[in-house]
Amino acid sequence: SQTIHQWPATLVQPVGSPLSLECTVEGTSNPNLYWYRQAAGRGLQLLFYSVGIGQISSEVPQNLSASRPQDRQFILSSKKLLLSDSGFYLCAWSVNWGGEAFFGQGTRLTVV
Amino acid sequence: ELKVEQNPLFLSMQEEKNYTIYCNYSTTSDRLYWYRQDPGKSLESLFVLLSNGAVKQEGRLMASLDTKARLSTLHITAAVHDLSATYFCAVDMRFGAGTRLTVKP
């Protein structure tokens, strides 16, 4: 069966520090991978998606970047965090675009 | 650009009463998903609706899809406390803002 791992679960980082969130999927090959952000009390915003190794699409310009160094690994990064980067970050995968999304447990990031 | 809109955003329900959540989307699509999120948790899918007129039911929740109107509804029958959560609809990996349901005795 397929599983998705996302870590860390919580993170408190100072403004201006770097960020690296990692997500890995097991039990499937060539998944579509996604990073979403959920601000407090808000909906999900699609940040990045990837349909294959090294292929990254950005939905909105921002202080973040994403990489997919391996088929089932998706990384969200920032060189210098802003206060506005605080939120609940969710990694997800699907078999294809528009299909059912399977979510990781999320990372709650607080930038202080 | 695809937009997915839900209303209401907040719904305070009384036990044993019926309610409906609406989800509108702006472009044609062949499927729509409903997800549930418990407080502080991740999302889990509830239903996939694949065609015009599709209806899915599980327990006290029933979802339907009208692709011509680009509208889906999630109907709650006889609300109970364990339905308290945030419900999202999604089309083409874009999510609505979510509807936070609270059931009060």
Short mmCIF file of N, CA, C and O in Angstrom, two decimals, chain A:
data_model
loop_
_atom_site.label_atom_id
_atom_site.label_comp_id
_atom_site.label_asym_id
_atom_site.label_seq_id
_atom_site.Cartn_x
_atom_site.Cartn_y
_atom_site.Cartn_z
N SER A 1 0.85 -1.19 0.00
CA SER A 1 0.00 0.00 0.00
C SER A 1 0.89 1.25 0.00
O SER A 1 2.04 1.21 0.37
N GLN A 2 0.28 2.34 -0.46
CA GLN A 2 1.04 3.58 -0.56
C GLN A 2 1.00 4.36 0.75
O GLN A 2 -0.03 4.39 1.43
N THR A 3 2.11 4.96 1.09
CA THR A 3 2.16 5.83 2.26
C THR A 3 2.95 7.08 1.90
O THR A 3 3.80 7.06 1.01
N ILE A 4 2.67 8.13 2.63
CA ILE A 4 3.37 9.39 2.43
C ILE A 4 3.89 9.87 3.76
O ILE A 4 3.15 9.86 4.76
N HIS A 5 5.15 10.24 3.78
CA HIS A 5 5.78 10.69 5.01
C HIS A 5 6.19 12.15 4.84
O HIS A 5 6.78 12.51 3.81
N GLN A 6 5.94 12.92 5.87
CA GLN A 6 6.27 14.33 5.82
C GLN A 6 6.85 14.70 7.17
O GLN A 6 6.29 14.36 8.21
N TRP A 7 7.95 15.43 7.14
CA TRP A 7 8.56 15.84 8.41
C TRP A 7 9.31 17.14 8.26
O TRP A 7 9.65 17.53 7.14
N PRO A 8 9.52 17.89 9.39
CA PRO A 8 9.04 17.56 10.73
C PRO A 8 7.56 17.89 10.89
O PRO A 8 6.97 18.51 10.01
N ALA A 9 6.98 17.52 11.99
CA ALA A 9 5.57 17.80 12.25
C ALA A 9 5.37 19.25 12.66
O ALA A 9 4.37 19.87 12.31
N THR A 10 6.29 19.76 13.44
CA THR A 10 6.23 21.17 13.85
C THR A 10 7.62 21.77 13.75
O THR A 10 8.63 21.08 13.88
N LEU A 11 7.63 23.07 13.51
CA LEU A 11 8.90 23.76 13.33
C LEU A 11 8.71 25.22 13.71
O LEU A 11 7.76 25.86 13.25
N VAL A 12 9.62 25.72 14.52
CA VAL A 12 9.64 27.14 14.86
C VAL A 12 10.98 27.69 14.39
O VAL A 12 12.04 27.18 14.80
N GLN A 13 10.92 28.66 13.50
CA GLN A 13 12.14 29.18 12.90
C GLN A 13 12.16 30.70 12.99
O GLN A 13 11.12 31.35 12.85
N PRO A 14 13.33 31.29 13.18
CA PRO A 14 13.41 32.75 13.20
C PRO A 14 13.33 33.33 11.79
O PRO A 14 13.68 32.67 10.80
N VAL A 15 12.87 34.56 11.73
CA VAL A 15 12.85 35.28 10.46
C VAL A 15 14.27 35.32 9.89
O VAL A 15 15.24 35.53 10.61
N GLY A 16 14.36 35.08 8.58
CA GLY A 16 15.65 35.14 7.92
C GLY A 16 16.41 33.82 7.89
O GLY A 16 17.43 33.71 7.21
N SER A 17 15.91 32.82 8.59
CA SER A 17 16.58 31.52 8.60
C SER A 17 16.13 30.70 7.39
O SER A 17 15.08 30.96 6.80
N PRO A 18 16.90 29.67 7.01
CA PRO A 18 16.50 28.83 5.88
C PRO A 18 15.48 27.78 6.31
O PRO A 18 15.27 27.53 7.49
N LEU A 19 14.87 27.17 5.30
CA LEU A 19 13.85 26.15 5.54
C LEU A 19 14.05 24.98 4.60
O LEU A 19 14.39 25.16 3.43
N SER A 20 13.83 23.79 5.12
CA SER A 20 13.78 22.60 4.28
C SER A 20 12.78 21.63 4.86
O SER A 20 12.94 21.13 5.96
N LEU A 21 11.71 21.39 4.12
CA LEU A 21 10.70 20.41 4.49
C LEU A 21 10.76 19.28 3.48
O LEU A 21 10.85 19.52 2.28
N GLU A 22 10.70 18.06 3.99
CA GLU A 22 10.85 16.91 3.10
C GLU A 22 9.61 16.02 3.13
O GLU A 22 8.94 15.87 4.15
N CYS A 23 9.34 15.44 1.99
CA CYS A 23 8.18 14.58 1.83
C CYS A 23 8.61 13.39 0.97
O CYS A 23 9.28 13.57 -0.06
N THR A 24 8.26 12.19 1.39
CA THR A 24 8.56 11.01 0.58
C THR A 24 7.32 10.13 0.48
O THR A 24 6.52 10.07 1.41
N VAL A 25 7.20 9.49 -0.64
CA VAL A 25 6.08 8.61 -0.92
C VAL A 25 6.61 7.20 -1.10
O VAL A 25 7.64 7.01 -1.75
N GLU A 26 5.90 6.24 -0.56
CA GLU A 26 6.27 4.84 -0.72
C GLU A 26 5.14 4.06 -1.39
O GLU A 26 3.97 4.38 -1.22
N GLY A 27 5.51 3.05 -2.14
CA GLY A 27 4.51 2.14 -2.67
C GLY A 27 3.91 2.53 -3.99
O GLY A 27 2.94 1.91 -4.44
N THR A 28 4.49 3.54 -4.66
CA THR A 28 3.99 3.92 -5.97
C THR A 28 5.14 4.51 -6.77
O THR A 28 6.13 4.96 -6.18
N SER A 29 5.02 4.49 -8.07
CA SER A 29 6.05 5.04 -8.92
C SER A 29 5.51 6.21 -9.72
O SER A 29 4.34 6.23 -10.10
N ASN A 30 6.39 7.18 -9.95
CA ASN A 30 6.07 8.36 -10.75
C ASN A 30 4.78 9.05 -10.31
O ASN A 30 3.91 9.35 -11.14
N PRO A 31 4.66 9.32 -9.03
CA PRO A 31 3.46 10.04 -8.59
C PRO A 31 3.54 11.51 -8.96
O PRO A 31 4.63 12.05 -9.13
N ASN A 32 2.40 12.15 -9.09
CA ASN A 32 2.36 13.60 -9.08
C ASN A 32 2.52 14.03 -7.61
O ASN A 32 1.91 13.43 -6.72
N LEU A 33 3.32 15.06 -7.39
CA LEU A 33 3.57 15.52 -6.03
C LEU A 33 3.20 16.99 -5.89
O LEU A 33 3.36 17.77 -6.85
N TYR A 34 2.74 17.35 -4.72
CA TYR A 34 2.21 18.70 -4.50
C TYR A 34 2.66 19.22 -3.14
O TYR A 34 2.75 18.47 -2.17
N TRP A 35 2.85 20.52 -3.07
CA TRP A 35 2.97 21.24 -1.81
C TRP A 35 1.84 22.24 -1.71
O TRP A 35 1.63 23.05 -2.63
N TYR A 36 1.13 22.19 -0.59
CA TYR A 36 0.08 23.14 -0.29
C TYR A 36 0.42 23.89 1.00
O TYR A 36 1.12 23.36 1.87
N ARG A 37 -0.13 25.08 1.12
CA ARG A 37 -0.02 25.81 2.37
C ARG A 37 -1.43 26.19 2.83
O ARG A 37 -2.26 26.62 2.02
N GLN A 38 -1.63 26.05 4.12
CA GLN A 38 -2.90 26.44 4.72
C GLN A 38 -2.59 27.45 5.82
O GLN A 38 -2.03 27.09 6.86
N ALA A 39 -2.91 28.72 5.57
CA ALA A 39 -2.75 29.73 6.61
C ALA A 39 -3.82 29.52 7.66
O ALA A 39 -4.85 28.87 7.41
N ALA A 40 -3.61 30.08 8.83
CA ALA A 40 -4.52 29.86 9.96
C ALA A 40 -5.95 30.20 9.57
O ALA A 40 -6.23 31.30 9.13
N GLY A 41 -6.84 29.19 9.71
CA GLY A 41 -8.24 29.41 9.43
C GLY A 41 -8.57 29.63 7.97
O GLY A 41 -9.67 30.06 7.64
N ARG A 42 -7.66 29.30 7.09
CA ARG A 42 -7.86 29.56 5.66
C ARG A 42 -7.90 28.24 4.87
O ARG A 42 -7.70 27.16 5.40
N GLY A 43 -8.13 28.38 3.60
CA GLY A 43 -8.16 27.22 2.71
C GLY A 43 -6.77 26.80 2.29
O GLY A 43 -5.77 27.32 2.76
N LEU A 44 -6.73 25.83 1.38
CA LEU A 44 -5.46 25.31 0.89
C LEU A 44 -5.03 26.05 -0.36
O LEU A 44 -5.80 26.18 -1.32
N GLN A 45 -3.80 26.50 -0.36
CA GLN A 45 -3.24 27.15 -1.52
C GLN A 45 -2.20 26.22 -2.14
O GLN A 45 -1.25 25.81 -1.47
N LEU A 46 -2.36 25.92 -3.41
CA LEU A 46 -1.38 25.09 -4.11
C LEU A 46 -0.14 25.92 -4.38
O LEU A 46 -0.21 26.95 -5.05
N LEU A 47 1.00 25.47 -3.87
CA LEU A 47 2.25 26.21 -4.03
C LEU A 47 3.06 25.68 -5.23
O LEU A 47 3.48 26.46 -6.09
N PHE A 48 3.30 24.39 -5.24
CA PHE A 48 4.12 23.77 -6.27
C PHE A 48 3.55 22.38 -6.60
O PHE A 48 2.95 21.75 -5.76
N TYR A 49 3.79 21.97 -7.83
CA TYR A 49 3.50 20.59 -8.16
C TYR A 49 4.56 20.07 -9.10
O TYR A 49 5.26 20.84 -9.79
N SER A 50 4.66 18.75 -9.13
CA SER A 50 5.69 18.11 -9.95
C SER A 50 5.12 16.84 -10.56
O SER A 50 4.53 16.02 -9.86
N VAL A 51 5.32 16.68 -11.86
CA VAL A 51 4.85 15.48 -12.55
C VAL A 51 5.99 14.50 -12.82
O VAL A 51 5.75 13.41 -13.35
N GLY A 52 7.22 14.89 -12.48
CA GLY A 52 8.34 13.99 -12.68
C GLY A 52 9.61 14.56 -12.07
O GLY A 52 9.65 15.73 -11.67
N ILE A 53 10.65 13.74 -12.02
CA ILE A 53 11.92 14.17 -11.44
C ILE A 53 12.41 15.44 -12.12
O ILE A 53 12.45 15.52 -13.35
N GLY A 54 12.77 16.41 -11.30
CA GLY A 54 13.32 17.66 -11.82
C GLY A 54 12.31 18.59 -12.45
O GLY A 54 12.67 19.69 -12.88
N GLN A 55 11.05 18.19 -12.50
CA GLN A 55 10.00 19.03 -13.11
C GLN A 55 9.19 19.68 -12.01
O GLN A 55 8.49 18.99 -11.26
N ILE A 56 9.27 21.00 -11.92
CA ILE A 56 8.58 21.74 -10.88
C ILE A 56 7.78 22.85 -11.53
O ILE A 56 8.30 23.60 -12.36
N SER A 57 6.54 22.97 -11.12
CA SER A 57 5.69 24.08 -11.55
C SER A 57 5.28 24.87 -10.32
O SER A 57 4.87 24.29 -9.31
N SER A 58 5.41 26.19 -10.44
CA SER A 58 5.06 27.07 -9.33
C SER A 58 3.73 27.74 -9.61
O SER A 58 3.51 28.23 -10.72
N GLU A 59 2.88 27.73 -8.61
CA GLU A 59 1.56 28.32 -8.79
C GLU A 59 1.55 29.81 -8.51
O GLU A 59 0.82 30.57 -9.15
N VAL A 60 2.30 30.24 -7.51
CA VAL A 60 2.31 31.65 -7.14
C VAL A 60 3.73 32.07 -6.83
O VAL A 60 4.50 31.29 -6.28
N PRO A 61 4.10 33.29 -7.23
CA PRO A 61 5.44 33.77 -6.87
C PRO A 61 5.53 33.99 -5.37
O PRO A 61 4.60 34.47 -4.76
N GLN A 62 6.65 33.58 -4.79
CA GLN A 62 6.75 33.71 -3.34
C GLN A 62 8.18 33.45 -2.93
O GLN A 62 9.06 33.27 -3.75
N ASN A 63 8.34 33.37 -1.64
CA ASN A 63 9.66 33.24 -1.03
C ASN A 63 10.11 31.79 -0.92
O ASN A 63 11.05 31.49 -0.20
N LEU A 64 9.44 30.89 -1.60
CA LEU A 64 9.71 29.47 -1.45
C LEU A 64 10.13 28.85 -2.78
O LEU A 64 9.84 29.40 -3.84
N SER A 65 10.77 27.71 -2.70
CA SER A 65 11.10 26.94 -3.89
C SER A 65 10.89 25.47 -3.59
O SER A 65 10.76 25.07 -2.43
N ALA A 66 10.82 24.67 -4.63
CA ALA A 66 10.62 23.24 -4.46
C ALA A 66 11.58 22.49 -5.37
O ALA A 66 12.00 23.00 -6.41
N SER A 67 11.91 21.28 -4.97
CA SER A 67 12.76 20.43 -5.79
C SER A 67 12.30 18.99 -5.67
O SER A 67 11.70 18.59 -4.66
N ARG A 68 12.60 18.23 -6.69
CA ARG A 68 12.26 16.80 -6.71
C ARG A 68 13.50 16.05 -7.17
O ARG A 68 13.64 15.73 -8.35
N PRO A 69 14.39 15.76 -6.24
CA PRO A 69 15.65 15.11 -6.62
C PRO A 69 15.49 13.63 -6.94
O PRO A 69 16.32 13.08 -7.67
N GLN A 70 14.46 13.00 -6.43
CA GLN A 70 14.19 11.59 -6.72
C GLN A 70 12.71 11.42 -7.02
O GLN A 70 11.90 12.30 -6.70
N ASP A 71 12.36 10.30 -7.59
CA ASP A 71 10.99 10.08 -8.06
C ASP A 71 9.96 10.29 -6.96
O ASP A 71 8.87 10.83 -7.20
N ARG A 72 10.28 9.85 -5.74
CA ARG A 72 9.30 9.89 -4.67
C ARG A 72 9.69 10.81 -3.53
O ARG A 72 9.26 10.62 -2.40
N GLN A 73 10.49 11.82 -3.86
CA GLN A 73 10.94 12.77 -2.85
C GLN A 73 10.66 14.19 -3.33
O GLN A 73 10.99 14.56 -4.46
N PHE A 74 10.06 14.96 -2.45
CA PHE A 74 9.68 16.33 -2.79
C PHE A 74 10.11 17.21 -1.64
O PHE A 74 9.81 16.91 -0.48
N ILE A 75 10.83 18.29 -1.95
CA ILE A 75 11.40 19.13 -0.91
C ILE A 75 10.93 20.57 -1.10
O ILE A 75 10.93 21.09 -2.24
N LEU A 76 10.54 21.19 -0.03
CA LEU A 76 10.15 22.60 -0.03
C LEU A 76 11.21 23.38 0.72
O LEU A 76 11.58 23.00 1.83
N SER A 77 11.69 24.46 0.11
CA SER A 77 12.81 25.19 0.69
C SER A 77 12.58 26.69 0.67
O SER A 77 11.77 27.20 -0.10
N SER A 78 13.33 27.34 1.53
CA SER A 78 13.42 28.78 1.49
C SER A 78 14.81 29.18 1.95
O SER A 78 15.38 28.56 2.85
N LYS A 79 15.37 30.22 1.36
CA LYS A 79 16.68 30.70 1.78
C LYS A 79 16.56 31.60 3.01
O LYS A 79 17.41 31.60 3.90
N LYS A 80 15.48 32.40 3.05
CA LYS A 80 15.28 33.32 4.16
C LYS A 80 13.78 33.42 4.46
O LYS A 80 13.02 33.98 3.67
N LEU A 81 13.37 32.90 5.59
CA LEU A 81 11.96 32.88 5.93
C LEU A 81 11.45 34.27 6.31
O LEU A 81 12.17 35.09 6.91
N LEU A 82 10.18 34.49 5.95
CA LEU A 82 9.47 35.71 6.33
C LEU A 82 8.38 35.33 7.33
O LEU A 82 7.96 34.16 7.40
N LEU A 83 7.91 36.31 8.08
CA LEU A 83 6.80 36.05 9.01
C LEU A 83 5.59 35.47 8.27
O LEU A 83 4.90 34.58 8.79
N SER A 84 5.38 35.97 7.07
CA SER A 84 4.21 35.55 6.29
C SER A 84 4.31 34.12 5.79
O SER A 84 3.35 33.58 5.23
N ASP A 85 5.46 33.47 5.99
CA ASP A 85 5.60 32.07 5.59
C ASP A 85 5.01 31.11 6.62
O ASP A 85 4.94 29.90 6.37
N SER A 86 4.62 31.62 7.75
CA SER A 86 4.00 30.76 8.77
C SER A 86 2.74 30.12 8.21
O SER A 86 1.98 30.74 7.46
N GLY A 87 2.52 28.87 8.63
CA GLY A 87 1.31 28.18 8.17
C GLY A 87 1.47 26.68 8.33
O GLY A 87 2.46 26.19 8.86
N PHE A 88 0.47 25.99 7.83
CA PHE A 88 0.45 24.53 7.87
C PHE A 88 0.74 24.05 6.45
O PHE A 88 -0.02 24.32 5.53
N TYR A 89 1.86 23.36 6.28
CA TYR A 89 2.30 22.92 4.97
C TYR A 89 1.97 21.44 4.79
O TYR A 89 2.32 20.61 5.62
N LEU A 90 1.34 21.17 3.69
CA LEU A 90 0.90 19.81 3.41
C LEU A 90 1.49 19.33 2.10
O LEU A 90 1.40 20.01 1.08
N CYS A 91 2.07 18.17 2.15
CA CYS A 91 2.53 17.49 0.95
C CYS A 91 1.46 16.49 0.54
O CYS A 91 0.79 15.90 1.40
N ALA A 92 1.29 16.30 -0.73
CA ALA A 92 0.30 15.34 -1.22
C ALA A 92 0.80 14.68 -2.48
O ALA A 92 1.68 15.20 -3.17
N TRP A 93 0.22 13.53 -2.79
CA TRP A 93 0.51 12.88 -4.06
C TRP A 93 -0.79 12.41 -4.69
O TRP A 93 -1.80 12.22 -4.02
N SER A 94 -0.74 12.24 -6.00
CA SER A 94 -1.86 11.65 -6.72
C SER A 94 -1.32 10.84 -7.88
O SER A 94 -0.17 11.01 -8.29
N VAL A 95 -2.14 9.95 -8.40
CA VAL A 95 -1.73 9.13 -9.53
C VAL A 95 -1.61 10.01 -10.78
O VAL A 95 -0.70 9.85 -11.59
N ASN A 96 -2.56 10.91 -10.95
CA ASN A 96 -2.55 11.81 -12.09
C ASN A 96 -3.18 13.13 -11.70
O ASN A 96 -3.76 13.27 -10.62
N TRP A 97 -3.04 14.11 -12.60
CA TRP A 97 -3.58 15.44 -12.33
C TRP A 97 -5.10 15.34 -12.26
O TRP A 97 -5.74 14.74 -13.12
N GLY A 98 -5.67 15.95 -11.22
CA GLY A 98 -7.11 15.92 -11.07
C GLY A 98 -7.62 14.71 -10.31
O GLY A 98 -8.83 14.59 -10.06
N GLY A 99 -6.73 13.82 -9.95
CA GLY A 99 -7.12 12.62 -9.23
C GLY A 99 -7.19 12.84 -7.73
O GLY A 99 -6.95 13.94 -7.22
N GLU A 100 -7.50 11.79 -7.03
CA GLU A 100 -7.59 11.87 -5.58
C GLU A 100 -6.22 12.21 -5.01
O GLU A 100 -5.21 11.60 -5.37
N ALA A 101 -6.21 13.18 -4.09
CA ALA A 101 -4.97 13.58 -3.42
C ALA A 101 -4.85 12.85 -2.10
O ALA A 101 -5.82 12.77 -1.34
N PHE A 102 -3.66 12.33 -1.84
CA PHE A 102 -3.37 11.67 -0.57
C PHE A 102 -2.36 12.55 0.17
O PHE A 102 -1.27 12.81 -0.35
N PHE A 103 -2.72 12.95 1.35
CA PHE A 103 -1.95 13.95 2.07
C PHE A 103 -1.07 13.35 3.15
O PHE A 103 -1.42 12.35 3.79
N GLY A 104 0.08 14.02 3.34
CA GLY A 104 0.89 13.75 4.50
C GLY A 104 0.26 14.38 5.73
O GLY A 104 -0.78 15.05 5.64
N GLN A 105 0.91 14.21 6.85
CA GLN A 105 0.34 14.68 8.11
C GLN A 105 0.56 16.17 8.34
O GLN A 105 0.01 16.74 9.26
N GLY A 106 1.37 16.79 7.50
CA GLY A 106 1.53 18.23 7.58
C GLY A 106 2.65 18.67 8.49
O GLY A 106 3.05 17.96 9.42
N THR A 107 3.16 19.87 8.21
CA THR A 107 4.17 20.52 9.05
C THR A 107 3.63 21.88 9.45
O THR A 107 3.30 22.70 8.59
N ARG A 108 3.57 22.09 10.74
CA ARG A 108 3.11 23.40 11.23
C ARG A 108 4.34 24.27 11.43
O ARG A 108 5.15 24.01 12.33
N LEU A 109 4.50 25.28 10.59
CA LEU A 109 5.65 26.16 10.62
C LEU A 109 5.26 27.49 11.24
O LEU A 109 4.31 28.13 10.81
N THR A 110 6.01 27.88 12.25
CA THR A 110 5.83 29.20 12.86
C THR A 110 7.13 29.96 12.70
O THR A 110 8.19 29.51 13.15
N VAL A 111 7.04 31.09 12.04
CA VAL A 111 8.21 31.94 11.87
C VAL A 111 8.12 33.07 12.89
O VAL A 111 7.10 33.77 12.97
N VAL A 112 9.16 33.21 13.68
CA VAL A 112 9.10 34.19 14.80
C VAL A 112 10.17 35.28 14.64
O VAL A 112 11.13 35.10 13.88
#
